mmCIF file of C-alpha atoms and ligand atoms in Angstrom:
data_model
loop_
_atom_site.group_PDB
_atom_site.id
_atom_site.type_symbol
_atom_site.label_atom_id
_atom_site.label_comp_id
_atom_site.label_asym_id
_atom_site.label_seq_id
_atom_site.Cartn_x
_atom_site.Cartn_y
_atom_site.Cartn_z
ATOM 1 C CA MET A 1 0.000 0.000 0.000
ATOM 2 C CA ILE A 2 2.689 2.503 1.063
ATOM 3 C CA HIS A 3 4.862 1.327 -1.806
ATOM 4 C CA SER A 4 2.210 2.009 -4.445
ATOM 5 C CA ARG A 5 1.206 5.359 -2.893
ATOM 6 C CA PHE A 6 4.878 6.328 -2.911
ATOM 7 C CA LYS A 7 5.267 5.508 -6.608
ATOM 8 C CA HIS A 8 2.076 7.377 -7.410
ATOM 9 C CA LEU A 9 3.221 10.451 -5.460
ATOM 10 C CA LEU A 10 6.542 10.593 -7.237
ATOM 11 C CA VAL A 11 4.751 10.463 -10.577
ATOM 12 C CA GLN A 12 2.429 13.251 -9.444
ATOM 13 C CA ILE A 13 5.378 15.411 -8.345
ATOM 14 C CA ARG A 14 7.342 14.837 -11.574
ATOM 15 C CA GLN A 15 4.218 15.617 -13.631
ATOM 16 C CA ALA A 16 3.577 18.814 -11.677
ATOM 17 C CA GLU A 17 7.177 19.906 -12.287
ATOM 18 C CA ILE A 18 6.572 19.558 -16.010
ATOM 19 C CA ALA A 19 3.136 21.186 -15.910
ATOM 20 C CA TYR A 20 4.401 24.276 -14.055
ATOM 21 C CA ASN A 21 7.742 24.704 -15.812
ATOM 22 C CA ARG A 22 9.789 23.627 -12.857
ATOM 23 C CA LYS A 23 13.215 22.046 -13.284
ATOM 24 C CA PRO A 24 13.099 18.236 -13.330
ATOM 25 C CA GLU A 25 13.632 16.811 -9.839
ATOM 26 C CA SER A 26 13.644 20.247 -8.215
ATOM 27 C CA VAL A 27 10.941 19.173 -5.739
ATOM 28 C CA LEU A 28 11.884 16.885 -2.850
ATOM 29 C CA LEU A 29 9.318 14.609 -1.272
ATOM 30 C CA LEU A 30 9.441 14.817 2.522
ATOM 31 C CA ALA A 31 7.491 11.904 4.004
ATOM 32 C CA VAL A 32 5.656 13.147 7.095
ATOM 33 C CA SER A 33 5.584 10.144 9.410
ATOM 34 C CA LYS A 34 4.167 11.708 12.585
ATOM 35 C CA THR A 35 1.856 9.273 14.409
ATOM 36 C CA LYS A 36 2.998 6.489 12.052
ATOM 37 C CA SER A 37 5.029 3.468 13.144
ATOM 38 C CA ALA A 38 8.667 2.655 12.482
ATOM 39 C CA LYS A 39 7.293 -0.201 10.384
ATOM 40 C CA ASP A 40 5.485 2.244 8.085
ATOM 41 C CA ILE A 41 8.659 4.322 7.784
ATOM 42 C CA ALA A 42 10.607 1.182 6.921
ATOM 43 C CA ALA A 43 8.069 0.375 4.190
ATOM 44 C CA ALA A 44 8.517 3.817 2.612
ATOM 45 C CA TYR A 45 12.273 3.480 3.007
ATOM 46 C CA GLN A 46 12.251 0.167 1.181
ATOM 47 C CA ALA A 47 10.341 1.852 -1.641
ATOM 48 C CA GLY A 48 13.193 4.381 -1.895
ATOM 49 C CA GLN A 49 12.221 7.262 0.398
ATOM 50 C CA ARG A 50 15.052 8.804 2.476
ATOM 51 C CA HIS A 51 13.722 12.084 3.948
ATOM 52 C CA PHE A 52 11.241 11.851 6.816
ATOM 53 C CA GLY A 53 9.504 14.598 8.771
ATOM 54 C CA GLU A 54 8.313 14.419 12.369
ATOM 55 C CA SER A 55 6.362 16.895 14.518
ATOM 56 C CA TYR A 56 6.758 15.569 18.039
ATOM 57 C CA CYS A 57 10.146 15.274 19.693
ATOM 58 C CA GLN A 58 9.717 12.225 21.913
ATOM 59 C CA GLU A 59 7.891 10.265 19.272
ATOM 60 C CA ALA A 60 10.584 11.068 16.726
ATOM 61 C CA LEU A 61 13.454 10.028 19.000
ATOM 62 C CA LYS A 62 11.857 6.681 19.670
ATOM 63 C CA LYS A 63 11.516 5.964 15.955
ATOM 64 C CA GLN A 64 15.029 7.211 15.247
ATOM 65 C CA GLN A 65 16.336 4.661 17.743
ATOM 66 C CA GLU A 66 14.318 1.845 16.199
ATOM 67 C CA LEU A 67 15.535 2.818 12.738
ATOM 68 C CA GLY A 68 19.149 3.517 13.682
ATOM 69 C CA ALA A 69 20.506 1.296 10.912
ATOM 70 C CA PHE A 70 18.658 3.193 8.180
ATOM 71 C CA ASP A 71 20.226 5.999 6.184
ATOM 72 C CA ILE A 72 17.464 8.521 6.912
ATOM 73 C CA THR A 73 17.616 12.327 6.828
ATOM 74 C CA TRP A 74 15.336 13.542 9.630
ATOM 75 C CA HIS A 75 13.428 16.819 9.392
ATOM 76 C CA PHE A 76 11.558 18.441 12.276
ATOM 77 C CA ILE A 77 8.401 20.243 11.163
ATOM 78 C CA GLY A 78 6.423 20.745 14.382
ATOM 79 C CA PRO A 79 6.209 23.702 16.766
ATOM 80 C CA VAL A 80 9.572 24.253 18.513
ATOM 81 C CA GLN A 81 9.558 24.744 22.283
ATOM 82 C CA SER A 82 12.708 26.239 23.824
ATOM 83 C CA ASN A 83 13.185 23.270 26.122
ATOM 84 C CA LYS A 84 13.395 20.972 23.063
ATOM 85 C CA THR A 85 16.010 22.853 21.052
ATOM 86 C CA LYS A 86 18.909 20.768 22.351
ATOM 87 C CA VAL A 87 17.259 17.516 21.284
ATOM 88 C CA LEU A 88 16.410 18.985 17.889
ATOM 89 C CA ALA A 89 19.919 20.379 17.382
ATOM 90 C CA THR A 90 21.375 16.962 18.204
ATOM 91 C CA HIS A 91 19.049 14.581 16.385
ATOM 92 C CA PHE A 92 17.841 16.302 13.231
ATOM 93 C CA ALA A 93 19.391 17.511 9.961
ATOM 94 C CA TRP A 94 16.653 20.073 9.318
ATOM 95 C CA VAL A 95 14.215 22.171 11.364
ATOM 96 C CA HIS A 96 11.527 23.739 9.146
ATOM 97 C CA SER A 97 9.591 25.513 11.859
ATOM 98 C CA VAL A 98 11.886 28.154 13.346
ATOM 99 C CA ASP A 99 9.855 31.234 14.224
ATOM 100 C CA SER A 100 12.023 33.412 16.460
ATOM 101 C CA LEU A 101 15.579 34.649 16.845
ATOM 102 C CA LYS A 102 15.636 33.133 20.307
ATOM 103 C CA ILE A 103 14.941 29.623 18.973
ATOM 104 C CA ALA A 104 17.455 30.074 16.145
ATOM 105 C CA LYS A 105 20.148 31.161 18.618
ATOM 106 C CA ARG A 106 19.506 28.208 20.875
ATOM 107 C CA LEU A 107 19.673 25.775 17.946
ATOM 108 C CA SER A 108 22.966 27.312 16.828
ATOM 109 C CA GLU A 109 24.469 27.226 20.327
ATOM 110 C CA GLN A 110 23.340 23.657 20.936
ATOM 111 C CA ARG A 111 24.293 22.133 17.586
ATOM 112 C CA PRO A 112 27.061 19.612 18.359
ATOM 113 C CA SER A 113 30.345 20.734 16.804
ATOM 114 C CA ALA A 114 30.950 17.315 15.269
ATOM 115 C CA LEU A 115 27.878 17.748 13.073
ATOM 116 C CA PRO A 116 27.511 19.943 9.972
ATOM 117 C CA PRO A 117 25.413 23.106 10.458
ATOM 118 C CA LEU A 118 21.727 22.465 11.120
ATOM 119 C CA ASN A 119 19.572 23.381 8.119
ATOM 120 C CA ILE A 120 16.700 25.630 9.064
ATOM 121 C CA CYS A 121 13.717 27.319 7.485
ATOM 122 C CA LEU A 122 11.817 30.250 8.933
ATOM 123 C CA GLN A 123 8.138 29.489 9.291
ATOM 124 C CA VAL A 124 6.060 32.341 7.925
ATOM 125 C CA ASN A 125 2.408 32.804 8.773
ATOM 126 C CA ILE A 126 1.050 33.982 5.440
ATOM 127 C CA SER A 127 -2.649 33.468 6.021
ATOM 128 C CA GLY A 128 -2.501 35.625 9.140
ATOM 129 C CA GLU A 129 -4.238 33.016 11.240
ATOM 130 C CA GLN A 130 -4.122 33.671 14.961
ATOM 131 C CA SER A 131 -3.747 30.026 15.870
ATOM 132 C CA LYS A 132 -0.824 29.134 13.618
ATOM 133 C CA SER A 133 2.747 29.788 14.593
ATOM 134 C CA GLY A 134 5.135 31.620 12.312
ATOM 135 C CA ILE A 135 6.540 35.095 11.777
ATOM 136 C CA THR A 136 4.834 37.769 9.705
ATOM 137 C CA LEU A 137 6.022 38.765 6.245
ATOM 138 C CA ASN A 138 7.145 42.096 7.706
ATOM 139 C CA GLU A 139 9.453 40.381 10.163
ATOM 140 C CA LEU A 140 11.066 38.221 7.480
ATOM 141 C CA PRO A 141 13.844 40.497 6.113
ATOM 142 C CA GLN A 142 15.361 41.404 9.456
ATOM 143 C CA LEU A 143 15.081 37.920 10.909
ATOM 144 C CA CYS A 144 16.776 36.474 7.805
ATOM 145 C CA GLU A 145 19.700 38.824 8.326
ATOM 146 C CA LEU A 146 20.113 38.063 12.012
ATOM 147 C CA VAL A 147 19.700 34.306 11.632
ATOM 148 C CA SER A 148 22.167 34.168 8.723
ATOM 149 C CA GLU A 149 24.909 35.348 11.073
ATOM 150 C CA LEU A 150 24.562 32.430 13.484
ATOM 151 C CA PRO A 151 27.474 30.006 13.124
ATOM 152 C CA ASN A 152 26.074 26.492 13.521
ATOM 153 C CA ILE A 153 22.855 26.740 11.594
ATOM 154 C CA LYS A 154 22.335 27.359 7.924
ATOM 155 C CA LEU A 155 19.304 29.353 6.858
ATOM 156 C CA ARG A 156 17.954 27.597 3.756
ATOM 157 C CA GLY A 157 14.601 29.260 3.188
ATOM 158 C CA VAL A 158 11.011 29.419 4.356
ATOM 159 C CA MET A 159 8.197 27.129 5.391
ATOM 160 C CA ALA A 160 4.474 27.854 5.288
ATOM 161 C CA ILE A 161 1.253 26.138 6.314
ATOM 162 C CA PRO A 162 -1.519 28.248 4.782
ATOM 163 C CA MET A 163 -5.139 28.005 5.770
ATOM 164 C CA PRO A 164 -6.702 24.975 4.011
ATOM 165 C CA GLU A 165 -8.534 25.891 0.806
ATOM 166 C CA GLU A 166 -10.307 23.710 -1.742
ATOM 167 C CA ASP A 167 -9.931 26.037 -4.693
ATOM 168 C CA PHE A 168 -6.685 25.673 -6.644
ATOM 169 C CA GLU A 169 -6.222 29.400 -7.288
ATOM 170 C CA LEU A 170 -6.845 30.214 -3.625
ATOM 171 C CA GLN A 171 -4.326 27.538 -2.652
ATOM 172 C CA ARG A 172 -1.688 29.186 -4.852
ATOM 173 C CA GLN A 173 -2.124 32.720 -3.555
ATOM 174 C CA PRO A 174 -0.277 32.617 -0.187
ATOM 175 C CA TYR A 175 2.613 30.658 -1.696
ATOM 176 C CA LYS A 176 2.947 33.201 -4.491
ATOM 177 C CA THR A 177 3.037 36.050 -1.973
ATOM 178 C CA LEU A 178 5.700 34.394 0.153
ATOM 179 C CA TYR A 179 7.798 33.344 -2.842
ATOM 180 C CA GLN A 180 7.868 36.922 -4.083
ATOM 181 C CA ALA A 181 8.786 38.251 -0.638
ATOM 182 C CA VAL A 182 11.770 35.892 -0.477
ATOM 183 C CA ALA A 183 12.819 36.719 -4.051
ATOM 184 C CA LYS A 184 12.932 40.397 -3.064
ATOM 185 C CA LEU A 185 15.550 39.631 -0.411
ATOM 186 C CA ASN A 186 17.894 38.737 -3.248
ATOM 187 C CA ASN A 187 19.804 36.169 -1.218
ATOM 188 C CA PRO A 188 20.871 33.145 -3.301
ATOM 189 C CA GLU A 189 21.295 31.060 -0.127
ATOM 190 C CA LEU A 190 17.555 31.211 0.435
ATOM 191 C CA ASN A 191 16.413 28.639 -2.067
ATOM 192 C CA THR A 192 14.264 26.259 -0.041
ATOM 193 C CA TYR A 193 10.511 26.614 -0.135
ATOM 194 C CA SER A 194 8.904 24.106 2.212
ATOM 195 C CA PHE A 195 5.435 24.464 0.742
ATOM 196 C CA GLY A 196 2.573 22.036 0.299
ATOM 197 C CA MET A 197 0.920 19.073 1.988
ATOM 198 C CA SER A 198 -1.295 16.237 0.692
ATOM 199 C CA GLY A 199 -4.193 18.569 -0.123
ATOM 200 C CA ASP A 200 -2.338 21.286 -2.026
ATOM 201 C CA LEU A 201 0.895 19.902 -3.414
ATOM 202 C CA ASN A 202 0.170 20.835 -7.025
ATOM 203 C CA ALA A 203 -0.552 24.452 -6.065
ATOM 204 C CA ALA A 204 2.618 24.510 -3.969
ATOM 205 C CA ILE A 205 4.737 23.132 -6.822
ATOM 206 C CA ALA A 206 3.173 25.659 -9.186
ATOM 207 C CA GLU A 207 4.390 28.420 -6.856
ATOM 208 C CA GLY A 208 7.942 27.265 -6.303
ATOM 209 C CA ALA A 209 7.909 24.531 -3.632
ATOM 210 C CA THR A 210 11.241 22.720 -3.345
ATOM 211 C CA ILE A 211 10.111 20.467 -0.481
ATOM 212 C CA VAL A 212 6.581 19.118 -0.233
ATOM 213 C CA ARG A 213 5.638 17.656 3.156
ATOM 214 C CA ILE A 214 3.321 14.720 2.567
ATOM 215 C CA GLY A 215 1.733 12.571 5.246
ATOM 216 C CA THR A 216 -1.778 11.351 4.454
ATOM 217 C CA ALA A 217 -1.258 10.745 0.728
ATOM 218 C CA LEU A 218 1.650 8.431 1.538
ATOM 219 C CA PHE A 219 0.811 6.771 4.852
ATOM 220 C CA GLY A 220 -2.985 7.081 4.919
ATOM 221 C CA ALA A 221 -5.126 9.010 7.407
ATOM 222 C CA ARG A 222 -3.794 9.655 10.905
ATOM 223 C CA GLU A 223 -5.710 8.427 13.927
ATOM 224 C CA TYR A 224 -4.750 11.374 16.067
ATOM 225 C CA LYS A 225 -3.271 14.713 15.168
HETATM 226 C C1 PLP B 301 1.099 16.793 9.425
HETATM 227 C C2 PLP B 301 1.850 17.807 8.651
HETATM 228 C C3 PLP B 301 2.012 17.678 7.261
HETATM 229 C C4 PLP B 301 1.403 16.561 6.437
HETATM 230 O O1 PLP B 301 0.043 16.771 6.256
HETATM 231 P P1 PLP B 301 -0.818 15.838 5.288
HETATM 232 O O2 PLP B 301 -2.023 16.639 5.014
HETATM 233 O O3 PLP B 301 -1.103 14.585 6.039
HETATM 234 O O4 PLP B 301 -0.014 15.576 4.065
HETATM 235 C C5 PLP B 301 2.752 18.643 6.616
HETATM 236 N N1 PLP B 301 3.324 19.672 7.289
HETATM 237 C C6 PLP B 301 3.188 19.825 8.612
HETATM 238 C C7 PLP B 301 3.833 20.979 9.277
HETATM 239 C C8 PLP B 301 2.439 18.900 9.332
HETATM 240 O O5 PLP B 301 2.311 19.080 10.658
#
């Protein structure tokens, strides 16, 4: 089941790249395995998947231990609490959900020196929803500058979780806005756009996504959130 969904997703991503004039293989599939078992991750791994995203620290660590022999690149995509930065800095290659200078500083300070810099994205709240974390578009330029100076993290780009929309054009809008805001910064290092989930990956790819974060369409529905 996971194997065939994986193959189907890759086809969908490659077709969307062609449809929206994106470079071939410019979009990376990040398999979001939160709430899913190590066995499910292993099934996706066997199908060829290498990048996995988790949202909860403790849950992720447990699975990382079970899957220690696998060559997996782990991404953290959930809300970052200050008391978890050390674990994240130690056990992940990427954190997509950085939304303050304070968190970025802690991740930089706590990144073990034996490891390469931690890749991070700034999470931007483009739909302006009260409930969602993320910085505003106005805060983006200055935060990019400050975070870029930190030694043990590498600012790669932005992440967004827009308000869910059914309509394709409405799905594209917030991604377009954020893409243009990043382009204006004129910083070639900022080339990661962590855009798109199961329900809007085509719209995200149309607007420049370089990482799509897919859970449900790969692993099936989650039993809890
Ligand atoms: C759960 C989650 C996803 C995956 O969502 P699906 O709709 O299941 O594809 C993507 N990004 C973040 C930040 C998530 O928390």
